[in-house]
PDB file of C-alpha atoms in Angstrom:
ATOM      1  CA  GLY A1419      13.170  17.243  -2.281  1.00  0.00           C
ATOM      2  CA  GLU A1420      10.974  14.691  -3.265  1.00  0.00           C
ATOM      3  CA  ASN A1421      11.006  13.227  -6.580  1.00  0.00           C
ATOM      4  CA  VAL A1422       7.762  11.444  -7.916  1.00  0.00           C
ATOM      5  CA  GLU A1423       7.576   9.212 -10.904  1.00  0.00           C
ATOM      6  CA  GLN A1424       4.543   7.853 -12.415  1.00  0.00           C
ATOM      7  CA  HIS A1425       4.147   5.068 -15.043  1.00  0.00           C
ATOM      8  CA  PRO A1426       2.933   4.726 -17.841  1.00  0.00           C
ATOM      9  CA  SER A1427       1.991   8.447 -18.821  1.00  0.00           C
ATOM     10  CA  THR A1428      -0.840   6.913 -20.954  1.00  0.00           C
ATOM     11  CA  LEU A1429      -2.520   3.621 -20.824  1.00  0.00           C
ATOM     12  CA  SER A1430      -5.096   2.117 -23.058  1.00  0.00           C
ATOM     13  CA  VAL A1431      -7.065  -1.105 -21.914  1.00  0.00           C
ATOM     14  CA  GLN A1432     -10.033  -3.109 -23.322  1.00  0.00           C
ATOM     15  CA  GLU A1433     -13.024  -2.378 -21.095  1.00  0.00           C
ATOM     16  CA  GLY A1434     -13.551  -5.376 -18.678  1.00  0.00           C
ATOM     17  CA  ASP A1435      -9.778  -5.627 -18.261  1.00  0.00           C
ATOM     18  CA  SER A1436      -7.766  -4.379 -15.413  1.00  0.00           C
ATOM     19  CA  ALA A1437      -5.312  -1.326 -15.476  1.00  0.00           C
ATOM     20  CA  VAL A1438      -2.235  -0.711 -13.197  1.00  0.00           C
ATOM     21  CA  ILE A1439      -0.485   2.307 -12.749  1.00  0.00           C
ATOM     22  CA  LYS A1440       2.957   2.797 -10.627  1.00  0.00           C
ATOM     23  CA  CYS A1441       4.410   5.701  -8.621  1.00  0.00           C
ATOM     24  CA  THR A1442       7.650   5.639  -7.416  1.00  0.00           C
ATOM     25  CA  TYR A1443       9.102   8.183  -4.932  1.00  0.00           C
ATOM     26  CA  SER A1444      12.276   9.370  -3.447  1.00  0.00           C
ATOM     27  CA  ASP A1445      11.428  10.546   0.349  1.00  0.00           C
ATOM     28  CA  SER A1446      11.606   7.849   2.786  1.00  0.00           C
ATOM     29  CA  ALA A1447       9.871  10.097   5.145  1.00  0.00           C
ATOM     30  CA  SER A1448       6.764  10.103   3.253  1.00  0.00           C
ATOM     31  CA  ASN A1449       3.798   8.609   4.728  1.00  0.00           C
ATOM     32  CA  TYR A1450       0.663   9.234   2.922  1.00  0.00           C
ATOM     33  CA  PHE A1451       0.015   7.683  -0.351  1.00  0.00           C
ATOM     34  CA  PRO A1452      -3.255   8.807  -2.299  1.00  0.00           C
ATOM     35  CA  TRP A1453      -4.561   8.515  -5.715  1.00  0.00           C
ATOM     36  CA  TYR A1454      -6.719  11.225  -7.647  1.00  0.00           C
ATOM     37  CA  LYS A1455      -8.803  11.134 -10.414  1.00  0.00           C
ATOM     38  CA  GLN A1456      -9.351  14.105 -12.531  1.00  0.00           C
ATOM     39  CA  GLU A1457     -11.572  14.608 -15.409  1.00  0.00           C
ATOM     40  CA  LEU A1458     -11.085  17.359 -17.839  1.00  0.00           C
ATOM     41  CA  GLY A1459     -11.791  20.897 -16.460  1.00  0.00           C
ATOM     42  CA  LYS A1460     -12.693  19.285 -12.822  1.00  0.00           C
ATOM     43  CA  ARG A1461     -11.163  19.048  -9.639  1.00  0.00           C
ATOM     44  CA  PRO A1462      -8.854  16.140  -8.588  1.00  0.00           C
ATOM     45  CA  GLN A1463     -10.888  13.618  -6.781  1.00  0.00           C
ATOM     46  CA  LEU A1464      -9.486  11.338  -3.912  1.00  0.00           C
ATOM     47  CA  ILE A1465     -10.181   7.826  -4.999  1.00  0.00           C
ATOM     48  CA  ILE A1466      -8.309   5.809  -2.707  1.00  0.00           C
ATOM     49  CA  ASP A1467      -5.314   6.469  -0.210  1.00  0.00           C
ATOM     50  CA  ILE A1468      -2.891   4.071   2.200  1.00  0.00           C
ATOM     51  CA  ARG A1469      -0.793   5.003   4.958  1.00  0.00           C
ATOM     52  CA  SER A1470       2.593   3.527   5.635  1.00  0.00           C
ATOM     53  CA  ASN A1471       1.479   1.233   8.300  1.00  0.00           C
ATOM     54  CA  VAL A1472      -0.689  -0.717   5.499  1.00  0.00           C
ATOM     55  CA  GLY A1473       0.567  -2.805   2.623  1.00  0.00           C
ATOM     56  CA  GLU A1474      -2.824  -3.096   0.619  1.00  0.00           C
ATOM     57  CA  LYS A1475      -6.183  -1.507   0.709  1.00  0.00           C
ATOM     58  CA  LYS A1476      -9.173  -2.278  -1.470  1.00  0.00           C
ATOM     59  CA  ASP A1477     -12.425  -0.362  -2.144  1.00  0.00           C
ATOM     60  CA  GLN A1478     -14.578  -2.524  -4.602  1.00  0.00           C
ATOM     61  CA  ARG A1479     -12.793  -2.361  -8.078  1.00  0.00           C
ATOM     62  CA  ILE A1480     -10.054  -0.310  -6.723  1.00  0.00           C
ATOM     63  CA  ALA A1481      -6.791  -1.436  -4.782  1.00  0.00           C
ATOM     64  CA  VAL A1482      -3.714   0.273  -3.882  1.00  0.00           C
ATOM     65  CA  THR A1483      -0.371  -1.411  -2.954  1.00  0.00           C
ATOM     66  CA  LEU A1484       2.422   0.168  -1.018  1.00  0.00           C
ATOM     67  CA  ASN A1485       6.015  -1.280  -0.937  1.00  0.00           C
ATOM     68  CA  LYS A1486       7.853   1.022   1.449  1.00  0.00           C
ATOM     69  CA  THR A1487      11.068  -0.670   1.021  1.00  0.00           C
ATOM     70  CA  ALA A1488      11.267  -0.148  -2.824  1.00  0.00           C
ATOM     71  CA  LYS A1489       9.568   3.374  -2.319  1.00  0.00           C
ATOM     72  CA  HIS A1490       6.619   2.610  -4.634  1.00  0.00           C
ATOM     73  CA  PHE A1491       2.743   2.342  -4.787  1.00  0.00           C
ATOM     74  CA  SER A1492       0.481   1.193  -7.501  1.00  0.00           C
ATOM     75  CA  LEU A1493      -2.995   1.791  -8.291  1.00  0.00           C
ATOM     76  CA  HIS A1494      -5.091  -1.291  -9.562  1.00  0.00           C
ATOM     77  CA  ILE A1495      -8.552  -1.101 -11.385  1.00  0.00           C
ATOM     78  CA  THR A1496     -10.400  -4.159 -12.130  1.00  0.00           C
ATOM     79  CA  GLU A1497     -13.230  -4.570 -14.644  1.00  0.00           C
ATOM     80  CA  THR A1498     -12.699  -1.046 -16.102  1.00  0.00           C
ATOM     81  CA  GLN A1499     -15.515   0.798 -17.404  1.00  0.00           C
ATOM     82  CA  PRO A1500     -16.033   3.705 -19.806  1.00  0.00           C
ATOM     83  CA  GLU A1501     -16.479   6.287 -16.769  1.00  0.00           C
ATOM     84  CA  ASP A1502     -12.978   5.058 -15.499  1.00  0.00           C
ATOM     85  CA  SER A1503     -11.334   7.002 -18.383  1.00  0.00           C
ATOM     86  CA  ALA A1504      -9.569  10.039 -16.837  1.00  0.00           C
ATOM     87  CA  VAL A1505      -6.337  11.264 -15.918  1.00  0.00           C
ATOM     88  CA  TYR A1506      -4.926   9.451 -12.595  1.00  0.00           C
ATOM     89  CA  PHE A1507      -2.324  11.177 -10.337  1.00  0.00           C
ATOM     90  CA  CYS A1508      -0.441  10.002  -7.440  1.00  0.00           C
ATOM     91  CA  ALA A1509       0.614  12.452  -4.773  1.00  0.00           C
ATOM     92  CA  PRO A1510       2.722  11.237  -1.812  1.00  0.00           C
ATOM     93  CA  GLY A1511       2.397  13.227   1.062  1.00  0.00           C
ATOM     94  CA  ASP A1512       5.105  14.196   3.506  1.00  0.00           C
ATOM     95  CA  SER A1513       5.303  15.401   7.232  1.00  0.00           C
ATOM     96  CA  ASN A1514       4.140  18.733   6.331  1.00  0.00           C
ATOM     97  CA  TYR A1515       1.044  17.538   4.765  1.00  0.00           C
ATOM     98  CA  GLN A1516       2.171  18.640   1.400  1.00  0.00           C
ATOM     99  CA  LEU A1517       1.360  16.507  -1.561  1.00  0.00           C
ATOM    100  CA  ILE A1518       3.911  16.010  -4.157  1.00  0.00           C
ATOM    101  CA  TRP A1519       2.169  15.340  -7.414  1.00  0.00           C
ATOM    102  CA  GLY A1520       3.315  12.759 -10.252  1.00  0.00           C
ATOM    103  CA  ALA A1521       2.911  13.816 -13.729  1.00  0.00           C
ATOM    104  CA  GLY A1522      -0.303  12.022 -14.449  1.00  0.00           C
ATOM    105  CA  THR A1523      -1.402   8.690 -16.341  1.00  0.00           C
ATOM    106  CA  LYS A1524      -4.115   9.023 -18.919  1.00  0.00           C
ATOM    107  CA  LEU A1525      -6.258   6.089 -18.715  1.00  0.00           C
ATOM    108  CA  ILE A1526      -8.205   5.429 -21.905  1.00  0.00           C
ATOM    109  CA  ILE A1527     -10.827   2.616 -21.666  1.00  0.00           C
ATOM    110  CA  LYS A1528     -11.844   1.137 -25.233  1.00  0.00           C
ATOM    111  CA  PRO A1529     -15.311  -0.169 -25.637  1.00  0.00           C
TER     112      PRO A1529
ATOM    113  CA  GLY B 642     -18.686  15.869   4.450  1.00  0.00           C
ATOM    114  CA  ALA B 643     -15.622  17.851   3.795  1.00  0.00           C
ATOM    115  CA  VAL B 644     -16.762  20.395   1.127  1.00  0.00           C
ATOM    116  CA  VAL B 645     -14.672  22.987  -0.519  1.00  0.00           C
ATOM    117  CA  SER B 646     -15.985  25.750  -2.593  1.00  0.00           C
ATOM    118  CA  GLN B 647     -14.268  27.979  -4.587  1.00  0.00           C
ATOM    119  CA  HIS B 648     -15.517  31.281  -6.173  1.00  0.00           C
ATOM    120  CA  PRO B 649     -15.569  32.529  -9.245  1.00  0.00           C
ATOM    121  CA  SER B 650     -15.555  29.363 -11.251  1.00  0.00           C
ATOM    122  CA  ARG B 651     -14.251  31.263 -14.220  1.00  0.00           C
ATOM    123  CA  VAL B 652     -12.965  34.599 -14.799  1.00  0.00           C
ATOM    124  CA  ILE B 653     -11.657  36.934 -17.724  1.00  0.00           C
ATOM    125  CA  CYS B 654      -9.605  39.962 -17.171  1.00  0.00           C
ATOM    126  CA  LYS B 655      -7.497  42.512 -19.162  1.00  0.00           C
ATOM    127  CA  SER B 656      -3.908  42.539 -18.724  1.00  0.00           C
ATOM    128  CA  GLY B 657      -2.844  44.707 -15.703  1.00  0.00           C
ATOM    129  CA  THR B 658      -5.665  43.949 -13.603  1.00  0.00           C
ATOM    130  CA  SER B 659      -6.043  42.175 -10.280  1.00  0.00           C
ATOM    131  CA  VAL B 660      -8.090  39.028  -9.496  1.00  0.00           C
ATOM    132  CA  LYS B 661      -9.139  37.532  -6.239  1.00  0.00           C
ATOM    133  CA  ILE B 662     -10.321  33.828  -5.751  1.00  0.00           C
ATOM    134  CA  GLU B 663     -11.970  32.886  -2.740  1.00  0.00           C
ATOM    135  CA  CYS B 664     -11.664  29.249  -1.251  1.00  0.00           C
ATOM    136  CA  ARG B 665     -14.142  28.159   1.357  1.00  0.00           C
ATOM    137  CA  SER B 666     -14.417  24.934   3.722  1.00  0.00           C
ATOM    138  CA  LEU B 667     -18.111  24.852   4.182  1.00  0.00           C
ATOM    139  CA  ASP B 668     -18.449  22.250   6.757  1.00  0.00           C
ATOM    140  CA  PHE B 669     -15.121  21.999   8.401  1.00  0.00           C
ATOM    141  CA  GLN B 670     -12.516  24.312   9.704  1.00  0.00           C
ATOM    142  CA  ALA B 671      -9.396  24.289   7.775  1.00  0.00           C
ATOM    143  CA  THR B 672      -6.288  25.028   9.611  1.00  0.00           C
ATOM    144  CA  THR B 673      -4.285  24.471   6.304  1.00  0.00           C
ATOM    145  CA  MET B 674      -5.319  25.490   2.835  1.00  0.00           C
ATOM    146  CA  PHE B 675      -3.027  25.029  -0.191  1.00  0.00           C
ATOM    147  CA  TRP B 676      -3.004  26.802  -3.450  1.00  0.00           C
ATOM    148  CA  TYR B 677      -2.192  24.921  -6.891  1.00  0.00           C
ATOM    149  CA  ARG B 678      -1.854  26.235 -10.190  1.00  0.00           C
ATOM    150  CA  GLN B 679      -2.447  23.664 -13.379  1.00  0.00           C
ATOM    151  CA  PHE B 680      -1.575  24.289 -16.944  1.00  0.00           C
ATOM    152  CA  PRO B 681      -3.040  22.326 -19.772  1.00  0.00           C
ATOM    153  CA  LYS B 682      -2.379  18.745 -19.946  1.00  0.00           C
ATOM    154  CA  GLN B 683      -0.072  19.115 -17.099  1.00  0.00           C
ATOM    155  CA  SER B 684       0.252  18.123 -13.306  1.00  0.00           C
ATOM    156  CA  LEU B 685      -0.802  20.157 -10.226  1.00  0.00           C
ATOM    157  CA  MET B 686       2.067  22.607  -9.247  1.00  0.00           C
ATOM    158  CA  LEU B 687       1.876  23.687  -5.464  1.00  0.00           C
ATOM    159  CA  MET B 688       2.091  27.522  -5.447  1.00  0.00           C
ATOM    160  CA  ALA B 689       1.774  28.130  -1.514  1.00  0.00           C
ATOM    161  CA  THR B 690       0.661  26.627   1.793  1.00  0.00           C
ATOM    162  CA  SER B 691      -1.557  28.962   3.832  1.00  0.00           C
ATOM    163  CA  ASN B 692      -2.025  28.543   7.643  1.00  0.00           C
ATOM    164  CA  GLU B 693      -4.743  30.536   9.355  1.00  0.00           C
ATOM    165  CA  GLY B 694      -3.453  33.598  11.060  1.00  0.00           C
ATOM    166  CA  SER B 695       0.025  33.422   9.537  1.00  0.00           C
ATOM    167  CA  LYS B 696       1.830  34.362   6.435  1.00  0.00           C
ATOM    168  CA  ALA B 697       1.783  31.670   3.526  1.00  0.00           C
ATOM    169  CA  THR B 698       4.855  29.686   2.752  1.00  0.00           C
ATOM    170  CA  TYR B 699       5.343  30.101  -1.000  1.00  0.00           C
ATOM    171  CA  GLU B 700       7.163  27.399  -3.133  1.00  0.00           C
ATOM    172  CA  GLN B 701      10.257  28.043  -5.022  1.00  0.00           C
ATOM    173  CA  GLY B 702       9.729  30.188  -8.128  1.00  0.00           C
ATOM    174  CA  VAL B 703       6.261  31.513  -6.966  1.00  0.00           C
ATOM    175  CA  GLU B 704       6.438  35.348  -6.464  1.00  0.00           C
ATOM    176  CA  LYS B 705       4.774  36.344  -3.217  1.00  0.00           C
ATOM    177  CA  ASP B 706       4.212  39.771  -4.198  1.00  0.00           C
ATOM    178  CA  LYS B 707       2.426  38.824  -7.489  1.00  0.00           C
ATOM    179  CA  PHE B 708       0.287  36.190  -5.908  1.00  0.00           C
ATOM    180  CA  LEU B 709      -1.054  37.550  -2.753  1.00  0.00           C
ATOM    181  CA  ILE B 710      -2.500  34.882  -0.091  1.00  0.00           C
ATOM    182  CA  ASN B 711      -4.754  35.793   3.006  1.00  0.00           C
ATOM    183  CA  HIS B 712      -5.919  32.934   5.186  1.00  0.00           C
ATOM    184  CA  ALA B 713      -8.003  35.366   7.668  1.00  0.00           C
ATOM    185  CA  SER B 714     -10.232  32.452   9.217  1.00  0.00           C
ATOM    186  CA  LEU B 715     -10.515  28.846   9.423  1.00  0.00           C
ATOM    187  CA  THR B 716     -12.891  28.463   6.512  1.00  0.00           C
ATOM    188  CA  LEU B 717     -11.721  31.284   4.015  1.00  0.00           C
ATOM    189  CA  SER B 718      -8.441  31.644   2.199  1.00  0.00           C
ATOM    190  CA  THR B 719      -8.133  34.221  -0.839  1.00  0.00           C
ATOM    191  CA  LEU B 720      -5.395  34.233  -3.573  1.00  0.00           C
ATOM    192  CA  THR B 721      -4.987  37.378  -5.504  1.00  0.00           C
ATOM    193  CA  VAL B 722      -3.244  37.720  -8.857  1.00  0.00           C
ATOM    194  CA  THR B 723      -1.878  41.065  -8.804  1.00  0.00           C
ATOM    195  CA  SER B 724      -1.023  42.907 -12.329  1.00  0.00           C
ATOM    196  CA  ALA B 725      -2.204  39.741 -14.284  1.00  0.00           C
ATOM    197  CA  HIS B 726      -0.669  39.026 -17.624  1.00  0.00           C
ATOM    198  CA  PRO B 727      -1.600  36.443 -20.207  1.00  0.00           C
ATOM    199  CA  GLU B 728       1.102  34.080 -18.886  1.00  0.00           C
ATOM    200  CA  ASP B 729      -0.948  33.904 -15.642  1.00  0.00           C
ATOM    201  CA  SER B 730      -3.720  32.383 -17.458  1.00  0.00           C
ATOM    202  CA  SER B 731      -4.251  29.126 -15.994  1.00  0.00           C
ATOM    203  CA  PHE B 732      -6.447  26.771 -13.648  1.00  0.00           C
ATOM    204  CA  TYR B 733      -6.047  27.463  -9.859  1.00  0.00           C
ATOM    205  CA  ILE B 734      -7.252  25.024  -7.320  1.00  0.00           C
ATOM    206  CA  CYS B 735      -7.184  25.337  -3.756  1.00  0.00           C
ATOM    207  CA  SER B 736      -7.338  22.564  -1.297  1.00  0.00           C
ATOM    208  CA  ALA B 737      -7.923  22.332   2.447  1.00  0.00           C
ATOM    209  CA  ARG B 738      -6.994  19.961   5.140  1.00  0.00           C
ATOM    210  CA  ASP B 739      -9.271  18.944   7.892  1.00  0.00           C
ATOM    211  CA  PRO B 740      -7.221  18.099  11.030  1.00  0.00           C
ATOM    212  CA  ARG B 741     -10.263  16.439  12.440  1.00  0.00           C
ATOM    213  CA  GLY B 742     -11.623  14.701   9.332  1.00  0.00           C
ATOM    214  CA  ARG B 743     -12.533  11.129   9.444  1.00  0.00           C
ATOM    215  CA  GLY B 744     -10.501  10.924   6.098  1.00  0.00           C
ATOM    216  CA  GLY B 745      -7.254  11.497   8.030  1.00  0.00           C
ATOM    217  CA  THR B 746      -5.283  14.400   8.964  1.00  0.00           C
ATOM    218  CA  ASP B 747      -3.488  14.395   5.713  1.00  0.00           C
ATOM    219  CA  THR B 748      -6.605  14.024   3.546  1.00  0.00           C
ATOM    220  CA  GLN B 749      -6.889  17.274   1.150  1.00  0.00           C
ATOM    221  CA  TYR B 750     -10.273  18.290  -0.317  1.00  0.00           C
ATOM    222  CA  PHE B 751     -10.188  20.264  -3.156  1.00  0.00           C
ATOM    223  CA  GLY B 752     -12.340  22.897  -4.477  1.00  0.00           C
ATOM    224  CA  PRO B 753     -13.606  22.872  -7.823  1.00  0.00           C
ATOM    225  CA  GLY B 754     -10.983  25.417  -9.421  1.00  0.00           C
ATOM    226  CA  THR B 755     -11.089  28.697 -11.032  1.00  0.00           C
ATOM    227  CA  ARG B 756     -10.157  29.252 -14.683  1.00  0.00           C
ATOM    228  CA  LEU B 757      -8.547  32.496 -15.170  1.00  0.00           C
ATOM    229  CA  THR B 758      -7.927  34.042 -18.607  1.00  0.00           C
ATOM    230  CA  VAL B 759      -5.885  37.012 -18.925  1.00  0.00           C
ATOM    231  CA  LEU B 760      -6.324  39.078 -22.261  1.00  0.00           C
TER     232      LEU B 760
END
């Protein structure tokens, strides 16, 4: 089955700096690559996703890059703000529309 | 668009009782719904995939007789935790896939979750 690894497990950055979280996966058939943000006690919220025919996608301060050959995709957040503090999950999707979740990255924005 | 509701948001029950959780897609028809469980400080764990009108597909290690899933309509799926025990205490989250959604056929929309505490 799919093996998903996410790094780092915790990331602390100064407000205004950039944050990068990397996700590696093992199933070459994966074709959907989303990133979710989850605040404590709340539902996961889709923040950006990319499909296998695109290498990069940007939405304001958030971007996702995909390297299918190397089987990894990354989340980039620029100009970080206190409200960016949360746990972020990658969850590559397979042909059955199932998402395989990474262990999560706790992002801490220091004021 | 693409709103998923879940009820109840929080439930406390005694050991041995059964608890039913409802998941509804409010503005779209969800051919597929997913049920997850999340323990504190951990990731989401897929429990089962539910397709409308057919039996749910359970992940390895999930007891189908304990976690009963019914997807009777295109907008409603229910999860019943039977004979609940303290180790079943967790955050249960459903999601729904909108096959005709603008977000893409593989985008999942999540309910707000149900916090189950078994005493």
